Tab-separated table of C-alpha atoms and ligand atoms in Angstrom:
chain	number	residue	atom	x	y	z
Q	1018	MET	CA	-15.882	-6.273	-58.334
Q	1019	GLN	CA	-14.436	-3.122	-56.761
Q	1020	LEU	CA	-12.747	-3.883	-53.444
Q	1021	SER	CA	-11.421	-1.574	-50.763
Q	1022	ILE	CA	-9.525	-2.298	-47.570
Q	1023	VAL	CA	-11.159	-2.039	-44.146
Q	1024	GLU	CA	-8.652	-0.370	-41.817
Q	1025	TYR	CA	-8.184	-0.424	-38.053
Q	1026	PRO	CA	-9.897	0.835	-35.890
Q	1027	ASP	CA	-12.955	-0.054	-38.024
Q	1028	LYS	CA	-15.260	-2.299	-35.923
Q	1029	ARG	CA	-16.007	-4.502	-38.952
Q	1030	LEU	CA	-12.566	-6.108	-38.427
Q	1031	ARG	CA	-13.839	-7.424	-35.062
Q	1032	GLU	CA	-16.636	-9.536	-36.525
Q	1033	LYS	CA	-16.365	-13.335	-36.471
Q	1034	SER	CA	-16.428	-14.518	-40.091
Q	1035	LYS	CA	-19.115	-17.023	-41.123
Q	1036	GLU	CA	-18.475	-20.507	-42.496
Q	1037	VAL	CA	-18.618	-20.746	-46.296
Q	1038	LYS	CA	-21.435	-23.121	-47.298
Q	1039	HIS	CA	-21.919	-22.321	-50.978
Q	1040	PHE	CA	-18.930	-22.797	-53.265
Q	1041	ASP	CA	-20.611	-20.843	-56.020
Q	1042	GLU	CA	-19.936	-18.047	-58.484
Q	1043	ASN	CA	-20.256	-15.387	-55.770
Q	1044	LEU	CA	-17.358	-16.970	-53.889
Q	1045	HIS	CA	-15.292	-17.366	-57.069
Q	1046	LYS	CA	-15.869	-13.740	-58.079
Q	1047	LEU	CA	-14.746	-12.545	-54.666
Q	1048	LEU	CA	-11.593	-14.722	-54.702
Q	1049	ASP	CA	-10.831	-13.640	-58.283
Q	1050	ALA	CA	-11.040	-9.978	-57.237
Q	1051	MET	CA	-9.061	-10.435	-54.005
Q	1052	HIS	CA	-5.898	-11.703	-55.709
Q	1053	PRO	CA	-5.127	-8.710	-57.985
Q	1054	PHE	CA	-6.273	-6.380	-55.211
Q	1055	MET	CA	-3.799	-7.960	-52.779
Q	1056	LEU	CA	-0.926	-7.685	-55.280
Q	1057	GLU	CA	-1.747	-4.035	-56.058
Q	1058	THR	CA	-1.727	-3.185	-52.371
Q	1059	ASN	CA	1.591	-5.071	-51.838
Q	1060	GLY	CA	0.075	-7.789	-49.681
Q	1061	ILE	CA	1.147	-11.400	-49.246
Q	1062	GLY	CA	-2.018	-12.484	-47.440
Q	1063	LEU	CA	-5.591	-11.226	-47.295
Q	1064	ALA	CA	-8.702	-12.399	-45.447
Q	1065	ALA	CA	-12.137	-11.710	-46.978
Q	1066	ILE	CA	-13.217	-9.714	-43.909
Q	1067	GLN	CA	-10.471	-7.182	-44.738
Q	1068	VAL	CA	-12.387	-6.298	-47.904
Q	1069	ASN	CA	-15.730	-6.224	-46.087
Q	1070	HIS	CA	-16.820	-9.845	-46.735
Q	1071	PRO	CA	-16.971	-11.562	-43.311
Q	1072	ILE	CA	-16.724	-15.157	-44.597
Q	1073	ARG	CA	-14.124	-17.801	-43.670
Q	1074	ALA	CA	-11.993	-17.348	-46.787
Q	1075	LEU	CA	-8.424	-16.127	-47.184
Q	1076	ILE	CA	-5.732	-16.009	-49.836
Q	1077	LEU	CA	-1.950	-16.195	-49.582
Q	1078	ASN	CA	0.764	-15.549	-52.150
Q	1079	ILE	CA	4.115	-15.844	-50.386
Q	1080	PRO	CA	7.004	-14.290	-52.370
Q	1081	ASN	CA	9.654	-16.703	-53.719
Q	1082	GLU	CA	13.470	-16.248	-53.492
Q	1083	GLU	CA	13.301	-13.609	-56.237
Q	1084	GLY	CA	10.629	-11.685	-54.349
Q	1085	GLU	CA	8.054	-12.551	-57.015
Q	1086	GLN	CA	4.526	-13.778	-56.331
Q	1087	PRO	CA	3.731	-16.110	-59.237
Q	1088	PRO	CA	0.009	-16.891	-59.587
Q	1089	GLU	CA	0.715	-20.668	-59.446
Q	1090	ASN	CA	1.804	-20.127	-55.826
Q	1091	LEU	CA	-1.551	-18.595	-54.885
Q	1092	LEU	CA	-3.300	-20.450	-52.080
Q	1093	GLU	CA	-7.060	-20.083	-51.599
Q	1094	ILE	CA	-8.105	-21.350	-48.183
Q	1095	ILE	CA	-11.748	-21.759	-47.152
Q	1096	ASN	CA	-13.047	-22.856	-43.710
Q	1097	PRO	CA	-9.556	-23.643	-42.321
Q	1098	VAL	CA	-8.983	-25.643	-39.124
Q	1099	ILE	CA	-5.541	-26.151	-37.543
Q	1100	VAL	CA	-5.263	-29.839	-36.584
Q	1101	GLU	CA	-1.602	-29.947	-35.471
Q	1102	LYS	CA	0.816	-27.326	-34.253
Q	1103	SER	CA	4.336	-27.282	-32.828
Q	1104	GLY	CA	7.253	-25.024	-31.940
Q	1105	GLU	CA	7.467	-21.270	-31.660
Q	1106	THR	CA	8.735	-18.583	-33.995
Q	1107	THR	CA	8.797	-14.791	-33.864
Q	1108	TYR	CA	8.412	-12.586	-36.928
Q	1109	GLN	CA	7.913	-8.886	-37.521
Q	1110	GLU	CA	4.361	-8.796	-38.875
Q	1111	GLY	CA	2.366	-6.187	-40.685
Q	1112	CYS	CA	-1.198	-6.082	-41.977
Q	1113	LEU	CA	-2.940	-4.331	-44.864
Q	1114	SER	CA	-5.647	-3.301	-42.368
Q	1115	VAL	CA	-3.056	-1.716	-40.042
Q	1116	PRO	CA	-0.958	0.208	-42.593
Q	1117	LYS	CA	2.669	1.176	-41.938
Q	1118	PHE	CA	3.073	-0.681	-38.633
Q	1119	TYR	CA	5.245	-3.710	-38.031
Q	1120	GLU	CA	5.772	-5.497	-34.732
Q	1121	ASP	CA	7.143	-8.841	-33.534
Q	1122	VAL	CA	4.546	-11.549	-32.951
Q	1123	THR	CA	5.231	-15.102	-31.683
Q	1124	ARG	CA	3.296	-17.953	-33.310
Q	1125	PHE	CA	3.530	-21.717	-33.867
Q	1126	GLU	CA	6.466	-22.670	-36.070
Q	1127	LYS	CA	4.749	-25.561	-37.851
Q	1128	ILE	CA	1.066	-26.226	-38.417
Q	1129	THR	CA	-1.090	-28.768	-40.185
Q	1130	LEU	CA	-4.267	-27.417	-41.636
Q	1131	ASN	CA	-7.499	-28.880	-42.957
Q	1132	TYR	CA	-9.392	-26.581	-45.318
Q	1133	GLN	CA	-11.523	-26.479	-48.439
Q	1134	ASP	CA	-10.614	-25.147	-51.869
Q	1135	ARG	CA	-12.916	-22.926	-53.982
Q	1136	HIS	CA	-14.868	-25.995	-55.142
Q	1137	GLY	CA	-15.444	-27.326	-51.617
Q	1138	ASN	CA	-12.871	-30.124	-51.918
Q	1139	THR	CA	-11.227	-30.978	-48.579
Q	1140	LYS	CA	-7.447	-30.481	-48.431
Q	1141	THR	CA	-4.640	-30.902	-45.913
Q	1142	LEU	CA	-1.572	-28.672	-45.824
Q	1143	GLU	CA	1.594	-28.821	-43.750
Q	1144	ALA	CA	3.157	-25.395	-43.390
Q	1145	ASP	CA	6.267	-23.909	-41.801
Q	1146	GLU	CA	8.344	-20.724	-42.125
Q	1147	LEU	CA	6.581	-17.625	-43.481
Q	1148	LEU	CA	3.620	-19.608	-44.830
Q	1149	ALA	CA	2.788	-20.988	-41.363
Q	1150	ILE	CA	3.033	-17.484	-39.863
Q	1151	ALA	CA	0.885	-15.961	-42.607
Q	1152	ILE	CA	-1.824	-18.647	-42.254
Q	1153	GLN	CA	-2.054	-18.040	-38.491
Q	1154	HIS	CA	-2.196	-14.263	-39.055
Q	1155	GLU	CA	-4.995	-14.612	-41.633
Q	1156	MET	CA	-6.902	-17.171	-39.526
Q	1157	ASP	CA	-6.875	-14.672	-36.638
Q	1158	HIS	CA	-8.813	-12.284	-38.923
Q	1159	LEU	CA	-11.604	-14.894	-39.166
Q	1160	GLU	CA	-12.021	-14.562	-35.367
Q	1161	GLY	CA	-11.859	-10.758	-35.398
Q	1162	ILE	CA	-8.293	-10.806	-34.026
Q	1163	LEU	CA	-5.520	-8.511	-35.303
Q	1164	PHE	CA	-1.740	-8.911	-34.901
Q	1165	ILE	CA	-1.667	-5.857	-32.629
Q	1166	ASP	CA	-3.827	-7.829	-30.144
Q	1167	HIS	CA	-0.774	-10.044	-29.539
Q	1168	LEU	CA	1.438	-7.151	-28.359
Q	1169	SER	CA	2.359	-6.545	-24.726
Q	1170	TYR	CA	0.375	-3.839	-22.911
Q	1171	SER	CA	3.169	-1.284	-23.266
Q	1172	ARG	CA	3.834	-2.025	-26.954
Q	1173	ARG	CA	0.113	-1.828	-27.680
Q	1174	LYS	CA	-0.135	1.557	-25.954
Q	1175	LYS	CA	2.830	2.824	-27.969
Q	1176	PHE	CA	1.188	1.509	-31.147
Q	1177	GLU	CA	-2.159	3.213	-30.381
Q	1178	LYS	CA	-0.405	6.538	-29.827
Q	1179	GLU	CA	1.643	6.332	-33.047
Q	1180	TYR	CA	-1.279	5.044	-35.114
Q	1181	LYS	CA	-3.578	7.852	-33.951
Q	1182	ARG	CA	-0.905	10.370	-34.921
Q	1183	MET	CA	-0.527	8.733	-38.345
Q	1184	LEU	CA	-4.305	8.824	-38.980
Q	1185	LYS	CA	-4.448	12.495	-37.970
Q	1186	GLU	CA	-1.595	13.404	-40.315
Q	1187	ARG	CA	-3.180	11.437	-43.142
Q	1188	LYS	CA	-6.487	13.251	-42.603
Q	1189	ALA	CA	-4.756	16.651	-42.651
Q	1190	LYS	CA	-3.137	15.786	-45.998
Q	1191	LYS	CA	-6.411	14.862	-47.690
R	243	QAP	C1	0.003	-10.974	-43.169
R	243	QAP	O1	0.386	-9.047	-44.390
R	243	QAP	C2	1.370	-11.380	-42.737
R	243	QAP	O2	1.655	-1.967	-43.445
R	243	QAP	C3	-0.031	-10.359	-44.536
R	243	QAP	O3	1.768	-0.388	-45.602
R	243	QAP	C4	2.206	-10.492	-42.096
R	243	QAP	O4	0.331	-8.693	-46.579
R	243	QAP	C5	1.808	-12.635	-42.951
R	243	QAP	C6	1.205	-4.498	-46.032
R	243	QAP	C7	3.458	-10.901	-41.689
R	243	QAP	C8	3.051	-13.031	-42.524
R	243	QAP	C9	3.885	-12.175	-41.903
R	243	QAP	C10	1.333	-3.915	-44.800
R	243	QAP	C11	1.254	-3.677	-47.143
R	243	QAP	C12	0.976	-5.940	-46.220
R	243	QAP	C13	1.537	-2.545	-44.662
R	243	QAP	C14	0.523	-8.242	-45.480
R	243	QAP	C15	1.574	-1.729	-45.774
R	243	QAP	C16	1.443	-2.299	-47.022
R	243	QAP	C17	0.828	-6.830	-45.228
R	244	CO	CO1	-3.837	-8.876	-41.530
């Protein structure tokens, strides 16, 4: 399965992703393709909508102390729901769909999540630190929300200006 990234300002990123109802081979093939794709593109998290599949599925592979992303640390999260949340934390976020831009976003520090795995089994996960941030970032994608939507009006305006310039320069190079 050949995947490619959908990049801002593509309107497809604004769609609300649909609940996964069939935990079948189609889902498994997509998840199996998303993981190597995410590693190749230097990602730590990826929602299916970012590769043009607007379903409520996301993967995460948070780097360990050595900066490695071992496959046993891969998390596949389907139909997630946050059931508990507490605290606040701010982190400089980026996104594969918004290349080259990083800005501070404030999110919950700790979350508890109910979700399904690739076979439809129900799971619960308590997350903090970077994992909790990454889950909230990826879950935003399922609602058509991007990290840049969390910026103040002035920071967002500055982003739009810089991003437009970057796209123009990239186009000129091609
Ligand atoms: C979401 O983000 C995230 O601009 C995952 O040129 C972000 O994998 C979770 C990336 C922050 C937690 C904290 C971004 C790769 C990857 C870029 C990513 C780029 C190349 C972003
Ligand atoms: Co993202």
